[in-house]
């Protein structure tokens, strides 16, 4: 299996622009998670889905952030408009419904907002 | 609610020395516990996990951790550090109290290995 795939790996954009991050989970996995990692706040859970349905979005910082999972093999995290404080590494992870909650992480997208 | 505390944001050891990274957790129900490792510019990789059964858990790269319920701890150890162990290590807990099936991560410990 190819593992969790994220694109792009690096994104540099200007303040006010829309940013879309993409994730392909491991085939057959039922849960998908979006995390943000910064030096100041560490690893934060933003939102997670179960069978394509958003379950908990309490970690989404504000309305500028939105996430979708239109099917079992694809999810997006969108920031509109982006701000410099959104600069971070964004990780996607997936896991099976059954089992001890082991999550498998993608390589991350490093976002820089100028 | 569940939480994880990792003592020491930075740990430095000499090559060949014992590695000890500390993790304490809080959970109102029996937890699942995890250690993940993150190498520079990479995602998190599972090192080992405790679910039920044997409290001493062995993982990849010679690491192991012991679940101590009385101390609410899950410290990570390796008898002899190698230069390639330099990375950031995250302890995480999962406790399905309210149906929330997500991991709560600690703040991470950066391990430096000196030659």
mmCIF file of C-alpha atoms in Angstrom, chain A residues 9-10 31 33 35 37 39 42-43 45 48 55-56 58 89 91 95-108 110, chain B residues 32-34 36 38 40-46 49-51 88 90 93-96 99-107 110:
data_model
loop_
_atom_site.group_PDB
_atom_site.id
_atom_site.type_symbol
_atom_site.label_atom_id
_atom_site.label_comp_id
_atom_site.label_asym_id
_atom_site.label_seq_id
_atom_site.Cartn_x
_atom_site.Cartn_y
_atom_site.Cartn_z
ATOM 1 C CA UNK A 9 4.160 18.783 -0.005
ATOM 2 C CA UNK A 10 4.976 22.487 0.113
ATOM 3 C CA UNK A 31 -11.401 7.323 9.772
ATOM 4 C CA UNK A 33 -7.947 13.033 10.625
ATOM 5 C CA UNK A 35 -3.834 17.841 12.229
ATOM 6 C CA UNK A 37 1.672 21.213 13.773
ATOM 7 C CA UNK A 39 6.255 25.195 17.178
ATOM 8 C CA UNK A 42 2.468 21.425 18.889
ATOM 9 C CA UNK A 43 0.224 18.878 17.188
ATOM 10 C CA UNK A 45 -6.390 17.895 15.896
ATOM 11 C CA UNK A 48 -11.925 14.031 11.835
ATOM 12 C CA UNK A 55 -17.562 13.737 13.532
ATOM 13 C CA UNK A 56 -15.683 16.372 15.486
ATOM 14 C CA UNK A 58 -14.138 21.448 17.412
ATOM 15 C CA UNK A 89 2.658 21.759 8.723
ATOM 16 C CA UNK A 91 -0.909 16.336 8.484
ATOM 17 C CA UNK A 95 -7.116 4.407 10.541
ATOM 18 C CA UNK A 96 -9.397 1.437 10.491
ATOM 19 C CA UNK A 97 -12.677 1.266 12.356
ATOM 20 C CA UNK A 98 -11.585 -1.849 14.186
ATOM 21 C CA UNK A 99 -8.469 -2.133 16.263
ATOM 22 C CA UNK A 100 -6.624 -0.065 18.812
ATOM 23 C CA UNK A 101 -6.852 3.352 17.231
ATOM 24 C CA UNK A 102 -3.527 3.198 15.411
ATOM 25 C CA UNK A 103 -3.317 6.130 13.048
ATOM 26 C CA UNK A 104 -1.132 6.233 9.962
ATOM 27 C CA UNK A 105 0.196 9.629 9.027
ATOM 28 C CA UNK A 106 0.960 11.200 5.705
ATOM 29 C CA UNK A 107 4.178 13.156 5.075
ATOM 30 C CA UNK A 108 2.478 16.496 5.670
ATOM 31 C CA UNK A 110 4.255 22.619 4.801
ATOM 32 C CA UNK B 32 -4.661 2.831 24.707
ATOM 33 C CA UNK B 33 -1.188 4.375 24.655
ATOM 34 C CA UNK B 34 1.136 5.083 21.767
ATOM 35 C CA UNK B 36 5.213 7.954 17.623
ATOM 36 C CA UNK B 38 8.935 12.064 13.747
ATOM 37 C CA UNK B 40 12.896 15.844 10.212
ATOM 38 C CA UNK B 41 10.517 16.819 7.438
ATOM 39 C CA UNK B 42 8.538 13.610 7.746
ATOM 40 C CA UNK B 43 5.207 12.485 9.132
ATOM 41 C CA UNK B 44 4.707 10.601 12.358
ATOM 42 C CA UNK B 45 5.572 6.928 12.432
ATOM 43 C CA UNK B 46 4.259 4.467 15.009
ATOM 44 C CA UNK B 49 1.486 0.780 21.287
ATOM 45 C CA UNK B 50 -0.142 -0.600 24.393
ATOM 46 C CA UNK B 51 -3.708 -1.827 24.265
ATOM 47 C CA UNK B 88 11.103 14.042 17.946
ATOM 48 C CA UNK B 90 5.349 11.937 20.757
ATOM 49 C CA UNK B 93 -3.462 8.436 24.444
ATOM 50 C CA UNK B 94 -6.793 7.199 23.169
ATOM 51 C CA UNK B 95 -9.687 6.644 25.510
ATOM 52 C CA UNK B 96 -13.103 6.164 24.014
ATOM 53 C CA UNK B 99 -17.276 8.065 21.408
ATOM 54 C CA UNK B 100 -14.486 10.334 20.366
ATOM 55 C CA UNK B 101 -12.061 8.131 18.463
ATOM 56 C CA UNK B 102 -9.087 10.458 18.238
ATOM 57 C CA UNK B 103 -5.639 10.502 19.750
ATOM 58 C CA UNK B 104 -4.524 13.168 22.177
ATOM 59 C CA UNK B 105 -0.828 13.904 21.723
ATOM 60 C CA UNK B 106 1.745 15.195 24.137
ATOM 61 C CA UNK B 107 3.867 18.197 23.257
ATOM 62 C CA UNK B 110 13.240 16.165 20.902
#
